[in-house]
PDB file of C-alpha atoms in Angstrom:
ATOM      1  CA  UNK A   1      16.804  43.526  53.839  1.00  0.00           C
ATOM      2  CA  UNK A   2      12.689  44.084  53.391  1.00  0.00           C
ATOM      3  CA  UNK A   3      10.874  42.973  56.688  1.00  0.00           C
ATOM      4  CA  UNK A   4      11.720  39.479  57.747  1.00  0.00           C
ATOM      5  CA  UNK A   5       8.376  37.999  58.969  1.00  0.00           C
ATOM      6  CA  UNK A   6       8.272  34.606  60.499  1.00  0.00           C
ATOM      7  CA  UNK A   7       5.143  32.254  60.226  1.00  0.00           C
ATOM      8  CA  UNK A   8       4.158  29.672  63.140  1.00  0.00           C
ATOM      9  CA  UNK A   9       0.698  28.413  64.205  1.00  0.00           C
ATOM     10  CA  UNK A  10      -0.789  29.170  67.409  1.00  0.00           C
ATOM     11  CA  UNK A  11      -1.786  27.227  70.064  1.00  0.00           C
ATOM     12  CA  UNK A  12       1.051  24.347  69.842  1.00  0.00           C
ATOM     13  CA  UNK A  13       0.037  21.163  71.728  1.00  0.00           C
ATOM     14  CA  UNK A  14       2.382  19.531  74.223  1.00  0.00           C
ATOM     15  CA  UNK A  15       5.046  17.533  72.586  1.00  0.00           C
ATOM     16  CA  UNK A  16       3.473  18.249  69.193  1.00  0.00           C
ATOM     17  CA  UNK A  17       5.792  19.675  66.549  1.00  0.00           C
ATOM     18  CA  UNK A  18       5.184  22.198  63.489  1.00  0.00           C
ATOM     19  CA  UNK A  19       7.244  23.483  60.719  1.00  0.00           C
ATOM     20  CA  UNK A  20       8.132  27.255  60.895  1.00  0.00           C
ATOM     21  CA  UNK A  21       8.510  29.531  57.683  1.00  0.00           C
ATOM     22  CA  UNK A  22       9.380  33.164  56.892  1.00  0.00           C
ATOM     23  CA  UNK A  23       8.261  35.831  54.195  1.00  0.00           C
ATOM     24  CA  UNK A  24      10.078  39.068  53.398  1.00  0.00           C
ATOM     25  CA  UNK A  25      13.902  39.276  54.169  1.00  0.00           C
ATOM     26  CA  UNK A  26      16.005  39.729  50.740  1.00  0.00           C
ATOM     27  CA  UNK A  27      19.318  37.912  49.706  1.00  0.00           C
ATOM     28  CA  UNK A  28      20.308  34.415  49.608  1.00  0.00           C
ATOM     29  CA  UNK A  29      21.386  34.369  53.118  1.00  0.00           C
ATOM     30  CA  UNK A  30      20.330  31.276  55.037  1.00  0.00           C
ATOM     31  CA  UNK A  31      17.493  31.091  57.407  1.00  0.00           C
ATOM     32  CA  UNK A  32      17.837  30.268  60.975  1.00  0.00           C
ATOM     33  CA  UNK A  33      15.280  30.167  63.801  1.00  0.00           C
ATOM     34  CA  UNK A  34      15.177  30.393  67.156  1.00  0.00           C
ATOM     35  CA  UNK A  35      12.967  29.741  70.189  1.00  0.00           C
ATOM     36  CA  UNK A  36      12.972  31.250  73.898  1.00  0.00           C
ATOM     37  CA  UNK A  37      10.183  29.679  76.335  1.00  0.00           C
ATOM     38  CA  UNK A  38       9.250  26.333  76.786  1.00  0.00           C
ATOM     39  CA  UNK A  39      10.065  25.152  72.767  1.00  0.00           C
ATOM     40  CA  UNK A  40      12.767  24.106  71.044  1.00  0.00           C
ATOM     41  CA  UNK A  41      13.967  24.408  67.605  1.00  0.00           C
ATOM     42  CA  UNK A  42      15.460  22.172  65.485  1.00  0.00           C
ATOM     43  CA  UNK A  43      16.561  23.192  61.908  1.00  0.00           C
ATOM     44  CA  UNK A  44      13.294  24.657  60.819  1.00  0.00           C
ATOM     45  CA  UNK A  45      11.169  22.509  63.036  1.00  0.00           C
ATOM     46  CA  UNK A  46       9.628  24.033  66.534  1.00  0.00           C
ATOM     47  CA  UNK A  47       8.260  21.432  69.383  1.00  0.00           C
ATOM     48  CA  UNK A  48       6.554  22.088  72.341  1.00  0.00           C
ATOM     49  CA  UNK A  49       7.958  21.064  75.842  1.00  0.00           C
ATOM     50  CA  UNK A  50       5.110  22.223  78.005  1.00  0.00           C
ATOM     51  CA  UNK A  51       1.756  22.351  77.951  1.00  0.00           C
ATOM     52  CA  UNK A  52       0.994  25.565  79.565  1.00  0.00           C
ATOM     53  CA  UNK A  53       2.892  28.699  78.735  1.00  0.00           C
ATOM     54  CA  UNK A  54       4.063  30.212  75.714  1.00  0.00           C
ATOM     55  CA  UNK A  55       7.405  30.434  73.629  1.00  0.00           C
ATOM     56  CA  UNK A  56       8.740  33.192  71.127  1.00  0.00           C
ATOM     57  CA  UNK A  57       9.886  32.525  67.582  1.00  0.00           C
ATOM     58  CA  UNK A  58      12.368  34.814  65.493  1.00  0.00           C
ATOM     59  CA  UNK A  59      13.854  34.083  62.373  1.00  0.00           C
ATOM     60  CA  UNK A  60      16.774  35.330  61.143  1.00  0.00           C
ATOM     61  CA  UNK A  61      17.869  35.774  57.498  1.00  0.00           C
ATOM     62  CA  UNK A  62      21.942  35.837  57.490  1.00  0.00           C
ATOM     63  CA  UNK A  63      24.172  38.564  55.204  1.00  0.00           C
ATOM     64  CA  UNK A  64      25.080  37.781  51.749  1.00  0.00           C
ATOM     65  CA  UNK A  65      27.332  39.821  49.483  1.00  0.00           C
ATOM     66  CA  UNK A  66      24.485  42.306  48.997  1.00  0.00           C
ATOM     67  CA  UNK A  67      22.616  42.535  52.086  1.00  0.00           C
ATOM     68  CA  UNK A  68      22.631  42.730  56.258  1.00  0.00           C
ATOM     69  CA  UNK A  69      21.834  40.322  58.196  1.00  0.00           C
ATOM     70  CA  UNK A  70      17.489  40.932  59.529  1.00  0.00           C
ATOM     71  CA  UNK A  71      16.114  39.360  62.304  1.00  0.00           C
ATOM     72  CA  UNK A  72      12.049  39.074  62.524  1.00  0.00           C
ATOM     73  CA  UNK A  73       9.811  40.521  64.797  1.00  0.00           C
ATOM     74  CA  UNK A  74       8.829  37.892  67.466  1.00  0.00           C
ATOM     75  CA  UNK A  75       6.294  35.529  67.420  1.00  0.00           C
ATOM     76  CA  UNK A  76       4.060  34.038  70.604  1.00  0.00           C
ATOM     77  CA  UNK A  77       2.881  30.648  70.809  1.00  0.00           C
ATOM     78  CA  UNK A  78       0.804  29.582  72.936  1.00  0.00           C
ATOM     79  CA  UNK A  79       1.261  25.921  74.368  1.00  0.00           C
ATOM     80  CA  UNK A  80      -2.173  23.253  75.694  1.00  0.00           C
ATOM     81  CA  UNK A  81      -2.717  20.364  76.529  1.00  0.00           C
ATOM     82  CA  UNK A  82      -2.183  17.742  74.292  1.00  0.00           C
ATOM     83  CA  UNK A  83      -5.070  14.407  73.672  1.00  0.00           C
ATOM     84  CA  UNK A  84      -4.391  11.413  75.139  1.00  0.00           C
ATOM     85  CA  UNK A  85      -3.783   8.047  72.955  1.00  0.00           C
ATOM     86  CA  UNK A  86      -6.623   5.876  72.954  1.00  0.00           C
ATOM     87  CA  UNK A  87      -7.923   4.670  75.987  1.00  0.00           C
ATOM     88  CA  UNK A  88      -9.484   1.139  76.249  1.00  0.00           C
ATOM     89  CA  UNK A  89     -11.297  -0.679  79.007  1.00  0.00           C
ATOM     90  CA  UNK A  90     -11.051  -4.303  79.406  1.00  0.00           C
ATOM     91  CA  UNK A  91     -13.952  -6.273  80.589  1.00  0.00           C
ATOM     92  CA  UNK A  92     -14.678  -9.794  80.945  1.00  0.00           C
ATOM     93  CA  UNK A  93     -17.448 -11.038  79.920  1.00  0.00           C
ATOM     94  CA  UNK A  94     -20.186 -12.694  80.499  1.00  0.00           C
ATOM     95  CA  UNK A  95     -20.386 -12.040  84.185  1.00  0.00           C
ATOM     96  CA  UNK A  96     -22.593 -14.123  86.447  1.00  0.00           C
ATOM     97  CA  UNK A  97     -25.240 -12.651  88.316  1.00  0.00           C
ATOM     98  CA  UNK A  98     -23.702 -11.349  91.905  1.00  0.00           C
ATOM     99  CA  UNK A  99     -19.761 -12.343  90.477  1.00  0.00           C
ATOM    100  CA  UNK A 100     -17.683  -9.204  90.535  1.00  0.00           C
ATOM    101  CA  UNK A 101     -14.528  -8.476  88.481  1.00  0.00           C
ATOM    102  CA  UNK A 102     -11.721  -6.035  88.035  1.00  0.00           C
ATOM    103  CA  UNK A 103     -11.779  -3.661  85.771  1.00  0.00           C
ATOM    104  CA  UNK A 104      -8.135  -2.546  84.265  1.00  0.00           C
ATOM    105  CA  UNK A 105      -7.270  -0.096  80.824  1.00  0.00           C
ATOM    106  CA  UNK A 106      -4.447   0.562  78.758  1.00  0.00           C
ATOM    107  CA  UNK A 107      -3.301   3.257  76.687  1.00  0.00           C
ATOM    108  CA  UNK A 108      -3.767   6.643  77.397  1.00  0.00           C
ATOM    109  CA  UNK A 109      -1.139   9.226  78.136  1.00  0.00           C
ATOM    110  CA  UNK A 110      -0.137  10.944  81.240  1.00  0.00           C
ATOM    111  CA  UNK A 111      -0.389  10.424  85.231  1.00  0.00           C
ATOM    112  CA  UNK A 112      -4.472  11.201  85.289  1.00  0.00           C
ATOM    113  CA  UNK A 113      -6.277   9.237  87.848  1.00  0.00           C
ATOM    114  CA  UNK A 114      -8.751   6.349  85.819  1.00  0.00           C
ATOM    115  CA  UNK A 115     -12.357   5.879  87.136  1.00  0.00           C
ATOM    116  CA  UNK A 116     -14.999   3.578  85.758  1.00  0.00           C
ATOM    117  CA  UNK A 117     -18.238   3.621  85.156  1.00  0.00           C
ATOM    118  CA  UNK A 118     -21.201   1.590  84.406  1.00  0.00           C
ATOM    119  CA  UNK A 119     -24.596   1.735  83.200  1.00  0.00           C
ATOM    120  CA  UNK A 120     -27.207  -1.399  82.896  1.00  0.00           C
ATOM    121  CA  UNK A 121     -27.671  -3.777  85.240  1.00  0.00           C
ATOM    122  CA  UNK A 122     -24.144  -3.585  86.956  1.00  0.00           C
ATOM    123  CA  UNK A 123     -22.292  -1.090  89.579  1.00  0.00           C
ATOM    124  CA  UNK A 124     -18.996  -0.371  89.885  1.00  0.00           C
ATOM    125  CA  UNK A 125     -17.009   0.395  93.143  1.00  0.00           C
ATOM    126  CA  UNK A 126     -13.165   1.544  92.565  1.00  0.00           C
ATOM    127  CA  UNK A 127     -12.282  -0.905  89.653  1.00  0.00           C
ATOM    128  CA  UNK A 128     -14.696  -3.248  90.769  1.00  0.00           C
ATOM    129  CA  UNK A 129     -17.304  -4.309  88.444  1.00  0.00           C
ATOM    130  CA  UNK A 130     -19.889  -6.383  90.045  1.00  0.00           C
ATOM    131  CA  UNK A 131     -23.363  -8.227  88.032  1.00  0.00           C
ATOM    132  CA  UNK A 132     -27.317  -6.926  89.496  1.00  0.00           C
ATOM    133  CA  UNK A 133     -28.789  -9.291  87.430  1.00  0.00           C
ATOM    134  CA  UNK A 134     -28.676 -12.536  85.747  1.00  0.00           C
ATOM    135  CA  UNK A 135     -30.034 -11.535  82.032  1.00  0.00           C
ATOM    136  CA  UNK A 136     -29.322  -8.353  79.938  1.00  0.00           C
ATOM    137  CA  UNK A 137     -25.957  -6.645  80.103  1.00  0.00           C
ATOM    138  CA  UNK A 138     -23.910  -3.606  81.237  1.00  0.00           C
ATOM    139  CA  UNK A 139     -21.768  -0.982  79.621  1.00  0.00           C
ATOM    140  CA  UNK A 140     -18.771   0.264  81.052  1.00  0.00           C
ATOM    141  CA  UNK A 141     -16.127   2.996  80.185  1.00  0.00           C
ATOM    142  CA  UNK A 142     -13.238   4.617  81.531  1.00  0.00           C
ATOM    143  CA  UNK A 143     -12.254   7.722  81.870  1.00  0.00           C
ATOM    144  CA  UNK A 144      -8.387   8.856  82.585  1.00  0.00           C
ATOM    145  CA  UNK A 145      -8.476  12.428  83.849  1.00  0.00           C
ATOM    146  CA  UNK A 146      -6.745  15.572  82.878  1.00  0.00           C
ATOM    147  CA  UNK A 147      -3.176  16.276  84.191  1.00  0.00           C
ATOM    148  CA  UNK A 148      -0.400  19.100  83.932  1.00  0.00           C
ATOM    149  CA  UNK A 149      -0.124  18.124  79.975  1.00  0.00           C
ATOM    150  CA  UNK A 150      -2.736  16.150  79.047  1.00  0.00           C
ATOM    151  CA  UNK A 151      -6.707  16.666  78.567  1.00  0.00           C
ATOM    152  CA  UNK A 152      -9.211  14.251  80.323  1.00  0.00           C
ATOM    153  CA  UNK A 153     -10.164  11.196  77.634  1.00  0.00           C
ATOM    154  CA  UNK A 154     -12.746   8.366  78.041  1.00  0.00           C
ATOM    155  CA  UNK A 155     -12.820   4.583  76.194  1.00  0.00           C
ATOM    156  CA  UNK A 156     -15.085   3.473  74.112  1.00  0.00           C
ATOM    157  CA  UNK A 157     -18.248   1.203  75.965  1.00  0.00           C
ATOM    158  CA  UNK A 158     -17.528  -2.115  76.538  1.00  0.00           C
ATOM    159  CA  UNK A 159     -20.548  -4.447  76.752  1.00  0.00           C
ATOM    160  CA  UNK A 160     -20.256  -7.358  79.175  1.00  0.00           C
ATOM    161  CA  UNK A 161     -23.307 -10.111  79.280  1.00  0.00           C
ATOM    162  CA  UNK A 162     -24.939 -10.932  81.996  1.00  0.00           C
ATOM    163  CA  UNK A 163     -25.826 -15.087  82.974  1.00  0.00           C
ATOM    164  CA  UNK A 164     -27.769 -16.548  85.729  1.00  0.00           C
ATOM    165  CA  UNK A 165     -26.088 -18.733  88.691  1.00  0.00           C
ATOM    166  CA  UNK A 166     -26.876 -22.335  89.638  1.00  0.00           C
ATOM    167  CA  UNK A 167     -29.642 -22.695  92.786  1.00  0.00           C
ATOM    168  CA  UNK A 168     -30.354 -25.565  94.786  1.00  0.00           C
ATOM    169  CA  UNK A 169     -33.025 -27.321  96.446  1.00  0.00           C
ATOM    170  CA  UNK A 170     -32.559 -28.672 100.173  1.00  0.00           C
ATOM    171  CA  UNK A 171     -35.269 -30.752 101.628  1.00  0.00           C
ATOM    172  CA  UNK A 172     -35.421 -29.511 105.189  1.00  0.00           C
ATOM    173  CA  UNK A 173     -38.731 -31.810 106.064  1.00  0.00           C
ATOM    174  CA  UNK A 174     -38.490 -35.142 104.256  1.00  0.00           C
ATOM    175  CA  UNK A 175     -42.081 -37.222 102.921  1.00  0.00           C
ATOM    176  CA  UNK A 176     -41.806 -40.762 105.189  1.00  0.00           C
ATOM    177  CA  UNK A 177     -40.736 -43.814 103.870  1.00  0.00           C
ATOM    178  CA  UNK A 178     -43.899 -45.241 104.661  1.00  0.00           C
ATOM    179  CA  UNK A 179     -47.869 -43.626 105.353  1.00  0.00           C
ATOM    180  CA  UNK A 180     -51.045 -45.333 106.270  1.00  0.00           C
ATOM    181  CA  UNK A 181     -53.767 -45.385 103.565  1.00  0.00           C
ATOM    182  CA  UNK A 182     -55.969 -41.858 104.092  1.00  0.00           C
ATOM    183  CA  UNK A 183     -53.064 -40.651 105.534  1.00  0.00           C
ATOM    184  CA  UNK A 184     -51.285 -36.928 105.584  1.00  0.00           C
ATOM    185  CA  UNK A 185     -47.645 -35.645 105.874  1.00  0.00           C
ATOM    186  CA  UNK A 186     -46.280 -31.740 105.510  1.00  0.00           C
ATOM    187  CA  UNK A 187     -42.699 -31.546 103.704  1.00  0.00           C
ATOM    188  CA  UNK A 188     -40.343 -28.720 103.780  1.00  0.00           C
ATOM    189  CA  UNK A 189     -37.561 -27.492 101.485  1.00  0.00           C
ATOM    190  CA  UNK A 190     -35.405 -24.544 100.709  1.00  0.00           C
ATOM    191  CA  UNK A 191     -33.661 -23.097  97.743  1.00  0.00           C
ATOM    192  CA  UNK A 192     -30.457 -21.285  97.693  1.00  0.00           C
ATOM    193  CA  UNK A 193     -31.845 -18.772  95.965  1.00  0.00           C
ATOM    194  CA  UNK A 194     -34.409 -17.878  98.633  1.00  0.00           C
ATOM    195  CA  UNK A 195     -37.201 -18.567  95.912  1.00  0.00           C
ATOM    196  CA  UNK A 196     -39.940 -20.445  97.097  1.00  0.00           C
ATOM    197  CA  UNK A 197     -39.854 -24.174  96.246  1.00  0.00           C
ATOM    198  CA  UNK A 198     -43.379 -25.873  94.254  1.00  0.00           C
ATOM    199  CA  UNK A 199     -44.428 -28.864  95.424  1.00  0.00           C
ATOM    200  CA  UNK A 200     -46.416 -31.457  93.053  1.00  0.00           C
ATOM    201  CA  UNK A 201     -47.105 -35.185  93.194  1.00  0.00           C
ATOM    202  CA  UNK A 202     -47.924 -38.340  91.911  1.00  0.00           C
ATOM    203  CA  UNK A 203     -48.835 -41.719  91.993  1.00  0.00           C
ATOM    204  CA  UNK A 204     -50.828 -43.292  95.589  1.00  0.00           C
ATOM    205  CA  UNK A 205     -50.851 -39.558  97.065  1.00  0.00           C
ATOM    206  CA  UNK A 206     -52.562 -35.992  96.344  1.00  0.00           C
ATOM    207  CA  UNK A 207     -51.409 -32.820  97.625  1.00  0.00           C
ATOM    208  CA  UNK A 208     -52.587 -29.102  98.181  1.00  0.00           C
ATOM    209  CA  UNK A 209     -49.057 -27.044  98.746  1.00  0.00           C
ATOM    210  CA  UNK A 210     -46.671 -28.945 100.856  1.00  0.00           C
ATOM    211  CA  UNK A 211     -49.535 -30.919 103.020  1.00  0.00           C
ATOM    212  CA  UNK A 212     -49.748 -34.447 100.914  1.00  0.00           C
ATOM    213  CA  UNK A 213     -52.204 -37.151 101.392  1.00  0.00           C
ATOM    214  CA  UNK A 214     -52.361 -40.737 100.896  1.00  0.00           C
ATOM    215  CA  UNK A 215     -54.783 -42.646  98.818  1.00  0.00           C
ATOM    216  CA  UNK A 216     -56.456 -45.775 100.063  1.00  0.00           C
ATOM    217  CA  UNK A 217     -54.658 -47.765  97.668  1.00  0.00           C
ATOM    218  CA  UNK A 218     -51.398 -49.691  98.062  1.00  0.00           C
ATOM    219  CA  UNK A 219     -48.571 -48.277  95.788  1.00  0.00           C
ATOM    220  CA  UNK A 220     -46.189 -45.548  96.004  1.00  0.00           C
ATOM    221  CA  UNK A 221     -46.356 -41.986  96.561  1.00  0.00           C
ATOM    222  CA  UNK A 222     -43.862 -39.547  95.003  1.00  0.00           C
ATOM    223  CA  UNK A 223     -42.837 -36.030  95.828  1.00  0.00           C
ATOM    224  CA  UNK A 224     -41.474 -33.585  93.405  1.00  0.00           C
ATOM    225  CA  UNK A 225     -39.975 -30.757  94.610  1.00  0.00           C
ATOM    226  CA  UNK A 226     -38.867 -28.068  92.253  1.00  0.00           C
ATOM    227  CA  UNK A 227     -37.840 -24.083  91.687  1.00  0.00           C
ATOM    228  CA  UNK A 228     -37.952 -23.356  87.918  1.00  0.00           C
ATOM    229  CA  UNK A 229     -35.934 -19.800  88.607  1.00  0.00           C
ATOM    230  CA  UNK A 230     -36.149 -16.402  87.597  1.00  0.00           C
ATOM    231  CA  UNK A 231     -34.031 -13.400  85.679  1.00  0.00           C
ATOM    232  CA  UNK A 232     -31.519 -14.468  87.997  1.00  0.00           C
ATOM    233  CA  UNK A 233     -31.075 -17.958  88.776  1.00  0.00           C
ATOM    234  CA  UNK A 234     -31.837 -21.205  86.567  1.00  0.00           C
ATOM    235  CA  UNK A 235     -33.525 -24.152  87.668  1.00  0.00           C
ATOM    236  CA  UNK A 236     -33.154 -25.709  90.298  1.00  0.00           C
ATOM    237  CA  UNK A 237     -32.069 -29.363  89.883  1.00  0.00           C
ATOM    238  CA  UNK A 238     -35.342 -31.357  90.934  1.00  0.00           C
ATOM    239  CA  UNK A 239     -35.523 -33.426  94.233  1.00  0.00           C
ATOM    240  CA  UNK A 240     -38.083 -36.010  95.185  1.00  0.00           C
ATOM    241  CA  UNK A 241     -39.203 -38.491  98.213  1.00  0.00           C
ATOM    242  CA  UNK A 242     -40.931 -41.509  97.620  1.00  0.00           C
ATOM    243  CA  UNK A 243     -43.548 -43.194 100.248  1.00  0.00           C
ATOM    244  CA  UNK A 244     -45.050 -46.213 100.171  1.00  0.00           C
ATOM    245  CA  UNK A 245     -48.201 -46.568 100.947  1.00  0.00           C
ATOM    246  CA  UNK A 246     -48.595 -48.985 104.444  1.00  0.00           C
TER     247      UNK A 246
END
């Protein structure tokens, strides 16, 4: 027979398959192929069973009444790593400011190790996705590294919204229930959030910061106390003392 040549393309990806050909050979003898290495071949259809490596390829064009039977020349295909399916990240979201989560993925391909990361105003620790702040948000991927058969791949971002927490107000140093006229009392109070607490009044009293005092008048003195919050924490739920004036 004229040369046999046999056609396959080079590099093959692990576990991906191709269709082989030949050109040449002469007769109407059938066409068989074969495969030594780390493919396999069936009918006319080579697969790869590694990702590193190679594998040779002959074809073989069989006798007729007119003609021999020709084998090909050999041909080398190189194996590589294949892509992984699609990774994806799951997130909750929104996430309230200091509240952590765990971070999990599916998809992908292979026994890579996953890692997360995060940019914004969020850190991640292992699979552990924790909030910085109480407004804006954070985007976080994954990435599921490279093994024996498989190249690294990373998710598309996720975007996770960030809220503010509850604070609230404890009076530590209480008005009195009752002042003389002219009078002057100091209150105290705290806020879970560590913010500093405003003090404000009204009615029979005045006050400069947390030092109140009494008018000469008979009637009732009230004391606010409040913390309107920040990026991080709403407001505080107001508290307030009344004192009558003696």
């Amino acid at each position: 027979q004229a040369t046999l040549t046999v056609s396959a393309g080079s590099p093959l990806a692990y576990l991906a398959s191709e269709t082989l050909s030949t050109s040449g050979g002469s007769g109407t003898g059938a066409v068989t192929y074969a495969a030594s290495g780390s493919c396999t071949v069936v009918g006319s259809t080579l697969t790869a069973n590694s990702s590193t490596g190679s594998c040779s390829v002959t074809a073989t064009k069989a006798t007729d009444t007119n003609y021999n039977a020709t084998t090909s020349g050999a041909v080398i295909v190189t194996l590589s790593k294949a892509n992984q399916a699609t990774l994806t990240v799951s997130a909750g979201s929104p996430l309230a400011y200091l509240a952590s989560e765990t971070l999990s993925t599916s998809g992908g391909s292979g026994t890579g190790a996953v890692t997360y990361a995060a940019s914004g105003s969020c850190t991640v620790a292992g699979s552990t996705l924790t909030a910085n702040s109480g407004t804006g948000t954070c985007s976080v991927t994954a990435t599921k590294a490279t093994d024996t058969n498989y190249n690294a791949t990373t998710s598309g971002a996720v975007i996770v919204t960030l809220i503010k927490i509850s604070q609230a107000i404890t009076v530590t140093t209480h008005a009195p229930v009752n002042a003389p006229r002219n009078s002057t009392f100091t209150v105290a109070a705290t806020a879970s959030s560590g913010l500093s607490v405003a003090y404000s009044s009204s009615g029979r009293c005045t006050n400069s910061g947390a030092v109140f005092t009494m008018t000469n008048r008979a009637g009732t003195c009230s004391v606010y106390y409040n913390q309107v919050g920040d990026n991080n924490y709403n407001a505080a739920s107001q508290a307030i003392d009344n004192t009558t004036v003696n």
